[in-house]
XYZ file of C-alpha atoms in Angstrom:
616
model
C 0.000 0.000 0.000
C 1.561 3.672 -0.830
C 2.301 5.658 1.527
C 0.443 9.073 2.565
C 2.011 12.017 1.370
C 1.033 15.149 3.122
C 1.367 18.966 1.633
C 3.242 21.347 4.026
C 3.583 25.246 3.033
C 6.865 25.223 4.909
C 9.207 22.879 6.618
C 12.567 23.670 8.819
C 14.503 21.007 8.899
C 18.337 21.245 10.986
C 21.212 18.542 10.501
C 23.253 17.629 13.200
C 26.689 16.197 13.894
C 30.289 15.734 14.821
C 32.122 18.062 12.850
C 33.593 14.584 10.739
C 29.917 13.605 10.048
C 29.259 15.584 6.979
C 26.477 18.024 8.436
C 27.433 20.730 6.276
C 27.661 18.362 2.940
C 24.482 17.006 3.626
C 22.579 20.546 4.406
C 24.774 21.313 0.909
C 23.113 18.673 -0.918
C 19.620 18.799 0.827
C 19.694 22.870 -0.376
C 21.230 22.425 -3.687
C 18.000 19.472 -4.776
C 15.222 21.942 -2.813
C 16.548 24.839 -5.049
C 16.418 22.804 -8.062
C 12.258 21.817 -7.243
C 11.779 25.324 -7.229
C 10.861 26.185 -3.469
C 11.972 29.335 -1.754
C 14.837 28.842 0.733
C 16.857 30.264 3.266
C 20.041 28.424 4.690
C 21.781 28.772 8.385
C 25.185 26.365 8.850
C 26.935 26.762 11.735
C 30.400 24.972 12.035
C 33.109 24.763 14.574
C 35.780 27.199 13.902
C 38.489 23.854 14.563
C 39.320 22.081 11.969
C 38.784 18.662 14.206
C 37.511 19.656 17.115
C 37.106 16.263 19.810
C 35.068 13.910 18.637
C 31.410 13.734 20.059
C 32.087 16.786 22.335
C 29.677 19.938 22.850
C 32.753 22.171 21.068
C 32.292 20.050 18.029
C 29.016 19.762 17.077
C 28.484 21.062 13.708
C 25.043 22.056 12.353
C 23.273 22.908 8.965
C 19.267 24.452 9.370
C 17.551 24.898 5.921
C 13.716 26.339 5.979
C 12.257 25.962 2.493
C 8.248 26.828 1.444
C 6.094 27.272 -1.371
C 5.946 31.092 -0.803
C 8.444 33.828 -0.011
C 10.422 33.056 3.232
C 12.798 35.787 4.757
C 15.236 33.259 7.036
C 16.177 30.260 8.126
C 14.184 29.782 10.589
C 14.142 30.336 13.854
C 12.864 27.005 15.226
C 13.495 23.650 13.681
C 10.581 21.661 12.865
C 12.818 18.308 12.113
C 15.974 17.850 14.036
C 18.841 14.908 12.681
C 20.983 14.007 15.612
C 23.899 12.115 14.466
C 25.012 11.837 18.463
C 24.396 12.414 21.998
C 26.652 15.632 21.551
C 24.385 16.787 18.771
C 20.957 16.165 20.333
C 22.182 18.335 23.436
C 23.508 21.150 21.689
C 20.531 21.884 19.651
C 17.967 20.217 21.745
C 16.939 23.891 23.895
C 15.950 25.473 20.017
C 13.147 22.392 19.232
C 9.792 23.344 19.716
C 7.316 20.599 21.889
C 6.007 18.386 19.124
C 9.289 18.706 16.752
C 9.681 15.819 14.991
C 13.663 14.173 16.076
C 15.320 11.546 14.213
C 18.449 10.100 16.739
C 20.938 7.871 15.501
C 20.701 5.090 18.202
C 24.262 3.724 17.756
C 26.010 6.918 18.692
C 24.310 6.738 21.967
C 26.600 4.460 23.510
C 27.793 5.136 27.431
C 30.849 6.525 26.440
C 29.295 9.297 24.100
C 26.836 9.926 26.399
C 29.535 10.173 29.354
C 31.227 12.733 26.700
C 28.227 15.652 27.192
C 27.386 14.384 30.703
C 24.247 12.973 29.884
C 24.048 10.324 32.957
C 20.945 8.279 31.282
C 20.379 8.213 27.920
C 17.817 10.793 26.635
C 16.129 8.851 24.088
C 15.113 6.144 27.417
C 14.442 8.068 30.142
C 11.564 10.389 29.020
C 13.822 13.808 27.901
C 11.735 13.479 24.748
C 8.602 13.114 25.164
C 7.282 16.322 24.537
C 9.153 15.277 21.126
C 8.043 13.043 17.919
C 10.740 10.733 18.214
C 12.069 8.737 15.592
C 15.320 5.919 16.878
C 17.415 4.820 13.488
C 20.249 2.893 13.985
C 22.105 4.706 10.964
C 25.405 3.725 11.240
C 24.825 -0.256 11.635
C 22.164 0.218 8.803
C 24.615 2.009 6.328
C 27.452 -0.528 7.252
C 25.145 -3.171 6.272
C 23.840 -1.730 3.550
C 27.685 -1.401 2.084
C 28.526 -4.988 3.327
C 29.284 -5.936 -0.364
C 31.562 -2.995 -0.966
C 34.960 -3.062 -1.304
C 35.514 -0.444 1.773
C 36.773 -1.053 5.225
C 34.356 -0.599 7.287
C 35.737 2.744 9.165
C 34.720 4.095 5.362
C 31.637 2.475 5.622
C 30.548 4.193 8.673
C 31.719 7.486 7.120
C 28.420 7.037 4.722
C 26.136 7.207 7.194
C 25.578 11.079 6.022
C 24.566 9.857 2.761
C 21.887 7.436 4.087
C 20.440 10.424 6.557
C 20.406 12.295 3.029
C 18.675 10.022 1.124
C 16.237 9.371 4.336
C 15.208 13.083 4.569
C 15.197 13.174 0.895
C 12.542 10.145 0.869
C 10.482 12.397 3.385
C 10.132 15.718 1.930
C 10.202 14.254 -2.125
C 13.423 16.039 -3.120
C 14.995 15.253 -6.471
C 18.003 12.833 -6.235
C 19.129 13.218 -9.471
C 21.459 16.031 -8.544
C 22.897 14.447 -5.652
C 23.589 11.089 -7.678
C 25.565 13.620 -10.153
C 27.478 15.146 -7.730
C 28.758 11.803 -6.023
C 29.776 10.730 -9.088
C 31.741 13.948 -10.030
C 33.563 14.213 -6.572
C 34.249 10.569 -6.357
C 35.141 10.018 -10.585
C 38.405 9.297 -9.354
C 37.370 6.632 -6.648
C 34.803 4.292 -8.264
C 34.778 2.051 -4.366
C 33.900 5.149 -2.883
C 31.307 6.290 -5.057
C 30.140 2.998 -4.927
C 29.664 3.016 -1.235
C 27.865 6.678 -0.969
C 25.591 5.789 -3.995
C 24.343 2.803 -1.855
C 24.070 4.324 1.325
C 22.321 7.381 -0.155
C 19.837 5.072 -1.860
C 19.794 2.807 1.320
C 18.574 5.593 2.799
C 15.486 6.493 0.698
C 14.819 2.879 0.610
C 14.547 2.699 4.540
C 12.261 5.719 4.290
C 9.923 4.277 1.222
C 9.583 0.689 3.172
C 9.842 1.244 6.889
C 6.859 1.491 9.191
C 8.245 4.562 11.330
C 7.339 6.672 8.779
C 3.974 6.240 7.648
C 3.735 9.735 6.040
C 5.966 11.618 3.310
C 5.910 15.388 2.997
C 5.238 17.411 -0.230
C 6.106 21.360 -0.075
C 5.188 22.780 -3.625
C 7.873 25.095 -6.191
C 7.531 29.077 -4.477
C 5.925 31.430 -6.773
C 8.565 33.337 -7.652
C 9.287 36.261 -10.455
C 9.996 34.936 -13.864
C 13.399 34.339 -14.836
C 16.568 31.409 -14.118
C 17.212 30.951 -10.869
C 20.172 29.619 -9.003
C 21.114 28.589 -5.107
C 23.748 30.874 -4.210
C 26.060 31.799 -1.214
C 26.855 35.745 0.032
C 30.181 34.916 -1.196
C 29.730 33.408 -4.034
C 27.734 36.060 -5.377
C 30.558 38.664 -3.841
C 32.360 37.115 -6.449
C 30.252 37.594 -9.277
C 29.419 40.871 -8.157
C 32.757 41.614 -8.324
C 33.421 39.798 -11.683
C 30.195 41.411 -12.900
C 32.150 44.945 -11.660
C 35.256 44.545 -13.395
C 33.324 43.566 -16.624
C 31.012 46.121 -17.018
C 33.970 49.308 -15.708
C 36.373 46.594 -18.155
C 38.791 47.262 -15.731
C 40.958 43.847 -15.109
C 40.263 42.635 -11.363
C 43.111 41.880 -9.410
C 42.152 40.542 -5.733
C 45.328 40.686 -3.104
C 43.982 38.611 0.219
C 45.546 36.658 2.981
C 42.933 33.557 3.455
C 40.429 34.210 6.739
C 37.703 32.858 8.161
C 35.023 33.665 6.488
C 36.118 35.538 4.161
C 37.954 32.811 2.122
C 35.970 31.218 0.366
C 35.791 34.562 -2.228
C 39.422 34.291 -2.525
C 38.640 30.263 -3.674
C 36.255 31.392 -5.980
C 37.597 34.263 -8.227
C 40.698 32.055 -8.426
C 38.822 29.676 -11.182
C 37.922 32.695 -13.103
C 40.764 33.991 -15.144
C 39.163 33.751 -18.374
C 37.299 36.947 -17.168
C 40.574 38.693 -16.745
C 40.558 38.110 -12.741
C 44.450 37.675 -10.983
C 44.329 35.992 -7.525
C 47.281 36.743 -5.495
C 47.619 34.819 -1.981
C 49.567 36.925 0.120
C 52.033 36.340 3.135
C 50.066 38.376 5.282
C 46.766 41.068 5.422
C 49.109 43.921 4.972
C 50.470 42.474 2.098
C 46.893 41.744 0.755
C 45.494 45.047 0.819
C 48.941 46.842 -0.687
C 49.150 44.691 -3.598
C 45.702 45.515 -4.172
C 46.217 49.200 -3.963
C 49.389 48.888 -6.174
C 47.225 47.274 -8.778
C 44.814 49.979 -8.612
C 47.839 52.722 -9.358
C 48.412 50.490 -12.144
C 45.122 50.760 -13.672
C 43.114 47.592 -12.301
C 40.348 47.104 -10.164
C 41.965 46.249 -7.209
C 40.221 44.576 -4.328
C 40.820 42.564 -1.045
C 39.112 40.475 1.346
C 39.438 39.699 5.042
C 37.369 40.101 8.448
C 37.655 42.176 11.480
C 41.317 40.965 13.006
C 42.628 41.836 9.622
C 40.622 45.017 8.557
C 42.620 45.945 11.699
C 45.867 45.372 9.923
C 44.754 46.978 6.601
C 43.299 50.207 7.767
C 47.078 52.013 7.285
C 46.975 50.845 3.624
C 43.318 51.957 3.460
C 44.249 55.625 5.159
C 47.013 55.965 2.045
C 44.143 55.081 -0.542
C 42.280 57.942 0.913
C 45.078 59.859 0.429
C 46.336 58.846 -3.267
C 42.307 58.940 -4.232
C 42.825 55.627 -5.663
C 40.028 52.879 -6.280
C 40.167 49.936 -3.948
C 37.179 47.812 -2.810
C 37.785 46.612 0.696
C 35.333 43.701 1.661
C 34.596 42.591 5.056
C 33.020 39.593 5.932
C 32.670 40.725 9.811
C 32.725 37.444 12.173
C 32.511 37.289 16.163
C 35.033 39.629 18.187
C 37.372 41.103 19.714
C 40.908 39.786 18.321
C 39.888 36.117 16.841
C 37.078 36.080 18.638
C 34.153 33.280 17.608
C 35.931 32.844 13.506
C 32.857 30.982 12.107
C 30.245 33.239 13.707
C 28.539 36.562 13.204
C 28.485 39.720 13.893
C 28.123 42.960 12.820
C 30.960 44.917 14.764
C 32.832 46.488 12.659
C 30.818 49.330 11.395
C 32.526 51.938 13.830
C 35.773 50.402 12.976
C 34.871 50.470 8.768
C 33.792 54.354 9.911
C 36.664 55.805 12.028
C 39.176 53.143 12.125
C 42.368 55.651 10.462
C 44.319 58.180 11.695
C 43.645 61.698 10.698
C 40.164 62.551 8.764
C 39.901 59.841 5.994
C 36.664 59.300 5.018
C 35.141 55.845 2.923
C 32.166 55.081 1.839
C 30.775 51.794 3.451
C 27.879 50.067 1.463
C 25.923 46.704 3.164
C 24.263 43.968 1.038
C 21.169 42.804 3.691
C 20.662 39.129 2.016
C 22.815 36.335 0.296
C 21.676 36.913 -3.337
C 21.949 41.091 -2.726
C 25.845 40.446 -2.391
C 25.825 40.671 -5.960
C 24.216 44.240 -6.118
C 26.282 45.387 -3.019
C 29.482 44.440 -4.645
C 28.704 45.855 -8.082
C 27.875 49.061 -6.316
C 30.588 49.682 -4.193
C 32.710 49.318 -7.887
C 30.564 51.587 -9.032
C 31.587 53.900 -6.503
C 35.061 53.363 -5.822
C 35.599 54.177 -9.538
C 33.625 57.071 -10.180
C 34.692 59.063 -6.854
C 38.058 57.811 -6.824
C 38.124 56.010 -3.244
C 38.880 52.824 -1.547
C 34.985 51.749 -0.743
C 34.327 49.189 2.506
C 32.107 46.621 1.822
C 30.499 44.834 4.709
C 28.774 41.630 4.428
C 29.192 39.594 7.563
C 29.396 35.223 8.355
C 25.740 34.890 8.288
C 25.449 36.131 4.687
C 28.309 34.353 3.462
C 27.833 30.983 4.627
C 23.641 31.296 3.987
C 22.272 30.721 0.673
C 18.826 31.854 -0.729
C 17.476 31.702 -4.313
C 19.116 34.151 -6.903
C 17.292 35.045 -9.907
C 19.628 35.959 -13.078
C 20.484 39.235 -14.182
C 20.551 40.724 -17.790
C 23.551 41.425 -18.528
C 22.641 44.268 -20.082
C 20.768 46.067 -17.396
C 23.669 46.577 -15.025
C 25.194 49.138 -15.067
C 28.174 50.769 -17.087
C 30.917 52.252 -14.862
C 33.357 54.385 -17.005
C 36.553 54.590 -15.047
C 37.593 57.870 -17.683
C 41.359 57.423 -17.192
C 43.481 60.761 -17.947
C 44.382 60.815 -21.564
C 46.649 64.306 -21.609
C 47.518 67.038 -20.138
C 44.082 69.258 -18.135
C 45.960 72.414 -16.761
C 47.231 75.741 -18.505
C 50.721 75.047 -20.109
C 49.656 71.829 -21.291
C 50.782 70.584 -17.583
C 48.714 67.309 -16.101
C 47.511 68.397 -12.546
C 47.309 65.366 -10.847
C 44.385 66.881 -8.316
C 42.439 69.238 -10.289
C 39.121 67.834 -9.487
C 36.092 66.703 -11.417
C 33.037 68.938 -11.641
C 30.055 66.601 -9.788
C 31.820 63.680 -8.165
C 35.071 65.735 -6.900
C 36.910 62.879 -8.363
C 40.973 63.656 -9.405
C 41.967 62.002 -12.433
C 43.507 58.624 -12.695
C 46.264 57.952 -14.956
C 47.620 54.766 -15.645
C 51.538 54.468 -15.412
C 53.644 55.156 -18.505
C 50.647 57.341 -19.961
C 53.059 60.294 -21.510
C 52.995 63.460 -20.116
C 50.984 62.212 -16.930
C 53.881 61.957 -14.577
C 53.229 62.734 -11.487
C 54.262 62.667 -7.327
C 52.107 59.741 -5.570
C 52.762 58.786 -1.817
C 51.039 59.328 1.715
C 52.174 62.394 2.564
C 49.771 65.760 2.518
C 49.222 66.734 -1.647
C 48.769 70.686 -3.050
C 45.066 71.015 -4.240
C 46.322 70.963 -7.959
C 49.602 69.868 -8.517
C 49.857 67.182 -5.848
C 52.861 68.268 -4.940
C 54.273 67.735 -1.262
C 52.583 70.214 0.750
C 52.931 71.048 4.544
C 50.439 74.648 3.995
C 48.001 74.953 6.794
C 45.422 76.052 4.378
C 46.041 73.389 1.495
C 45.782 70.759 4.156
C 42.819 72.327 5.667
C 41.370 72.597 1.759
C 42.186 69.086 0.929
C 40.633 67.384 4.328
C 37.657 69.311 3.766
C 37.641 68.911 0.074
C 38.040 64.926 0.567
C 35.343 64.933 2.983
C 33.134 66.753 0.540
C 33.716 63.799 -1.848
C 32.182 61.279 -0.187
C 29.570 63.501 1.468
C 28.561 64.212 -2.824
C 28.091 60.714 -3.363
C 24.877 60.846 -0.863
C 23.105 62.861 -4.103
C 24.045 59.480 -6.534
C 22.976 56.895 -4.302
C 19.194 55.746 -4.293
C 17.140 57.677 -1.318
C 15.459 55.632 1.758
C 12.315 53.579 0.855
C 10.190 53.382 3.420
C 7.472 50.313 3.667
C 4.952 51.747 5.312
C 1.393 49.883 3.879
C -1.167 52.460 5.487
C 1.393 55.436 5.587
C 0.218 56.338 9.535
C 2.594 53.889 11.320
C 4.346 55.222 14.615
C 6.918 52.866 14.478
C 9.831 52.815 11.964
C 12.095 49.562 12.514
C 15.309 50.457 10.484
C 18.273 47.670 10.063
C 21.414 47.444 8.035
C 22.852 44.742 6.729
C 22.549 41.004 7.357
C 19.301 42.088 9.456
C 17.125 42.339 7.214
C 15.756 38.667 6.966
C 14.419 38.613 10.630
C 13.533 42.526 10.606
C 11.165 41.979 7.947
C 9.359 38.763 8.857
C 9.786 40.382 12.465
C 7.229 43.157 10.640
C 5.196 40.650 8.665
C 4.342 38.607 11.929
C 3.408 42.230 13.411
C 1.247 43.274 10.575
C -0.977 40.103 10.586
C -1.722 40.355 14.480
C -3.278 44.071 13.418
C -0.324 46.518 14.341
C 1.266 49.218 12.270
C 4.603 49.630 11.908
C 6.767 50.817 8.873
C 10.211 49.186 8.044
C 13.718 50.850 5.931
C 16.845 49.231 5.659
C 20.500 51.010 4.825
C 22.162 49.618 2.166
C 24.713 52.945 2.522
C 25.929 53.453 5.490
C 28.379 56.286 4.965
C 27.602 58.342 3.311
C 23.819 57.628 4.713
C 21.093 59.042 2.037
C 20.135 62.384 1.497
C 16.547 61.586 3.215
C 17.590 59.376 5.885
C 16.993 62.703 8.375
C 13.543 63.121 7.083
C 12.579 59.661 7.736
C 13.499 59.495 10.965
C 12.058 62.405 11.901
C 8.447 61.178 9.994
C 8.352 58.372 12.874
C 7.508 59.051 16.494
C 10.052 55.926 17.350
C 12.719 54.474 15.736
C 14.212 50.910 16.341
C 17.113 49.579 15.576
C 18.312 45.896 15.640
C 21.605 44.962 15.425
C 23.735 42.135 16.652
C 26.428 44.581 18.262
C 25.879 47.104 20.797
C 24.434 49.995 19.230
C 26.981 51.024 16.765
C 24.245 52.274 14.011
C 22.143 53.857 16.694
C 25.020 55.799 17.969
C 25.717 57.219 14.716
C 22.256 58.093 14.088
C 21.962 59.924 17.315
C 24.701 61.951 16.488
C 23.764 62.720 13.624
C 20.446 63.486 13.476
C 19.658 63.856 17.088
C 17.052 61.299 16.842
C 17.031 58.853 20.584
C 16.825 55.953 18.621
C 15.590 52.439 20.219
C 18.310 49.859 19.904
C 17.664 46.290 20.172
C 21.224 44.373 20.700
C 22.532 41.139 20.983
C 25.839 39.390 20.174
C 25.401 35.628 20.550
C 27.030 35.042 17.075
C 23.813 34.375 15.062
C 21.098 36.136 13.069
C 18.141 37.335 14.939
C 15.192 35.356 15.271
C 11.953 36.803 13.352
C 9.699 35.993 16.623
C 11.693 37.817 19.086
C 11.926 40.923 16.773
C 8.151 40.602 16.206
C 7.555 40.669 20.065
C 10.582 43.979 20.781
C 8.504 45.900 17.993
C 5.054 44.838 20.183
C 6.229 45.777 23.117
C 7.632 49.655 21.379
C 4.454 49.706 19.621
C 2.321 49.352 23.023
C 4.044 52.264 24.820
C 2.527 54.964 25.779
């Protein structure tokens, strides 16, 4: 007899594991098959920052939480509705976020009294009633897998290794996902190791097997394709699409990109990634250190490139000199942070958004840079293409700051026409602009403010370049009080001229009389807006803007704020946006701050902006 299949709008499902189990593959897989039927998504892994951490301890517990619907979905989630539990160590770390009547699928031979002695569990959970407020579901999926693989040619050490593979194909079997993709990818990876794919093909098929004839699940789960806008659509990562946003930059400016990074957590994996892409004219250079990084970068930009770098707080730290003399040259240079868990190395593989004050004021003397903030996986793309689009019209090293959340989290990306970005004309000096057919280095740009860039061995373009003060013109050493009073204020006025180029504040405000303005930046904007949904449905009013510019901030940001009786602000740091707005604008802003190294949760947001709303 078949099996009931029952429709779902929406399902969270979280993996759990050592950090040797293959959580994060699996969640990989899982994502990559749900993108490919079409549903919305929205992914959380969260990893160890050790590379081995013990085995079945608390510290190494390694996670990947994937919420996927038939409608638009903002996050990942805050509650798991299905919880895997490759361990004892698992099942106790994520345990305290499961919701009574979660659904909890234990693998039974982990539980043995030495894992369970490992997280100080003095009975085991799955015997002694922990659970049952829990729908609990005891597979023995590491005996199951070996035996499924008993006529492989594998030891059985490997063998137990596939037991990811037959939770895959388990979970899989229970919410319909395509296999098809996963069978391809197995057999790409493992070309080169035909026992190997052998074993995971069996286990992952094992797996669905187990699901299609056991008895403990009596009931499959169907969640329909989203209804989404038109177009091609692909899973992608914040850093992934840093990359193409990047690549996508250097194309349309047709400026070669040159990236100069030192590899950091989690920041890397854009290094990894514009390192396959040469045919688009990109050079990767690894460098010995951060400072290194960011100077080769800069040099490249003298020399006419597109020159970028990557890194996260410790080494923004290091960088900021470099960054202070690209204020000072007036060079190009895109400076992207992927902000993680501080101070000094801090929590590497979780997130934060700490850095703003830092991306603000972190250089001697008055440098200003412009900081732009993508505020979802997919808008990485747009962020990066506009802080090229900035750097190279204004002549300025640009920060961009995504954060670990956004990189590691993946969300459906719909395509772009080529042909509607944007063209970014980097106008490069082609003779002499002052009287006496001399080339003044500074003379400045009517508009943007921007000083010409001329690419070395130009003729008649030579010119003095270093760190020290410039004349207004001739860029020329100059100690003058007043040229170095003119040039500070005329550097300032630079950036504060990009506010009129940059798109102003929208405000979503349905019934245009809300009270309450929630306003986030960056990685925020997931929970702040299904914070605001969950509000609007229970019969409140309150209107929502998020900064994608954060310096400098848009030309109607002050006339917003002061349209809104109160103003909250989430962010997970202490109140670095909120003190900027207060001194700016004078508006007592409500922050809402936490730092536990992960994204807000769209309940507790929806419940902070109840509680504001119900003041007096």
């Amino acid at each position: 007899m078949a099996k009931q299949i029952e429709q779902l709008d929406r399902v969270i499902i979280r993996f759990a594991g050592d950090s040797g189990d293959g959580m994060q593959l699996t969640g990989d897989r899982f994502t990559q098959e749900t993108a490919s039927f079409g549903n919305d998504l929205s992914t959380l892994p969260n990893f160890p920052a050790e590379i081995r951490a013990p085995a079945g301890t608390l510290p190494g517990v390694s996670s990947f939480q994937l919420h996927f619907a038939d409608h638009d979905i903002m996050t990942p989630g805050d509650s798991p509705d299905v919880l895997v539990a490759m361990n004892p160590a698992a099942l106790k770390a994520n345990i305290g976020d499961i919701p009574r009547g979660a659904t909890v699928i234990v693998n039974t031979d982990e539980f043995t009294r030495r894992n369970l002695a490992k997280v100080h569990y003095e009975v085991d959970p799955t015997t002694d009633g922990t659970l049952d407020a829990f729908k609990v579901s005891s597979v023995p999926l590491t005996s199951m897998t070996v035996e499924a693989l008993s006529s492989c040619d594998i030891s059985k050490k490997d063998a137990q290794r596939a037991k990811n593979m037959f939770a895959l194909g388990l979970l899989s079997w229970m919410y319909n996902r395509p296999t098809e993709g996963t069978t391809s990818f197995l057999k790409s990876k493992f070309a080169g190791k035909p026992d190997i794919l052998d074993a995971n093909l069996k286990a992952f098929q094992a797996g669905w097997n187990f699901g299609e004839t056991t008895e403990d699940f009596a009931v499959s789960y169907e969640i329909k394709p989203a209804r989404l806008p038109s177009g091609t659509y692909r899973n992608i990562t914040g850093n992934l699409a840093t990359a193409y946003g990047l690549i996508a930059g250097s194309t349309r400016s047709g400026l070669p990109l040159f990236l100069g990074s030192y590899p950091i957590t989690p920041a890397s994996d854009v290094l990894h990634e514009l390192s396959k892409h040469k045919r688009f004219g990109v050079r990767t250079f690894q460098a010995e250190d951060e400072i290194a990084g960011v100077g080769a970068a800069l040099g490249a930009s003298f020399g006419g490139s597109l020159g970028v770098t990557t890194t996260s707080g410790p080494g923004m730290v290091l960088k900021q000199e470099t960054v202070g003399l690209a204020v000072m040259t007036e060079l190009p240079l895109l400076i992207v942070d992927v902000q993680r868990a501080g101070p000094s190395t801090g929590m590497p593989t979780k997130t934060e958004q700490t850095d703003l004050l830092m991306a603000m004021f972190g250089r001697n003397g008055e440098s200003p840079v412009p900081i732009v903030a993508p505020q979802s996986p997919a808008d990485c793309f747009d962020a990066a293409l506009e802080a090229t689009r900035i750097a190279v019209t204004y002549r300025t090293p640009v920060v961009l700051m995504s954060d670990g959340y956004l990189a590691n989290g993946s969300e459906p990306w719909r395509l772009p026409d080529v042909n509607d970005l944007p063209t970014i004309d980097p106008g490069f000096a082609t003779g002499p602009n002052g009287e006496d057919e001399r080339y003044l280095p500074y003379k400045r740009a009517t508009g943007t403010m921007a000083r010409p860039w001329a690419v070395p061995g130009t003729p008649g373009l030579e010119h003095r370049l270093g760190g020290i003060e410039k004349h207004s013109e001739t860029g020329d050493i100059s100690y003058t009080p007043a040229n170095h009073d003119l040039m500070v204020r005329t550097r300032q006025g630079k950036i504060d001229a990009i506010a009129r180029d940059v798109a102003p504040v929208e405000v979503d405000d349905p019934t245009g009389d809300a009270d309450v303005l929630v306003l986030g930046w960056g990685g925020t904007y997931g929970a702040i807006t299904a914070g605001v949904r969950r509000v609007r449905r229970s019969g409140e009013k309150v209107a929502q803007a998020h900064l994608r510019h954060l310096n400098p901030f848009p030309e109607n940001l002050g006339e917003v704020l002061e349209s809104y009786g109160r103003v909250v602000v989430p962010e997970i740091n202490l109140g670095q946006l909120s003190m900027l707005l207060r001194s700016r604008f004078l508006v007592d802003v409500i922050g809402y701050n936490k730092v536990r190294g992960l994204p807000f949760k769209a309940e507790e947001l929806a419940d902070v902006l109840r509680e504001v709303i119900e003041r007096d």
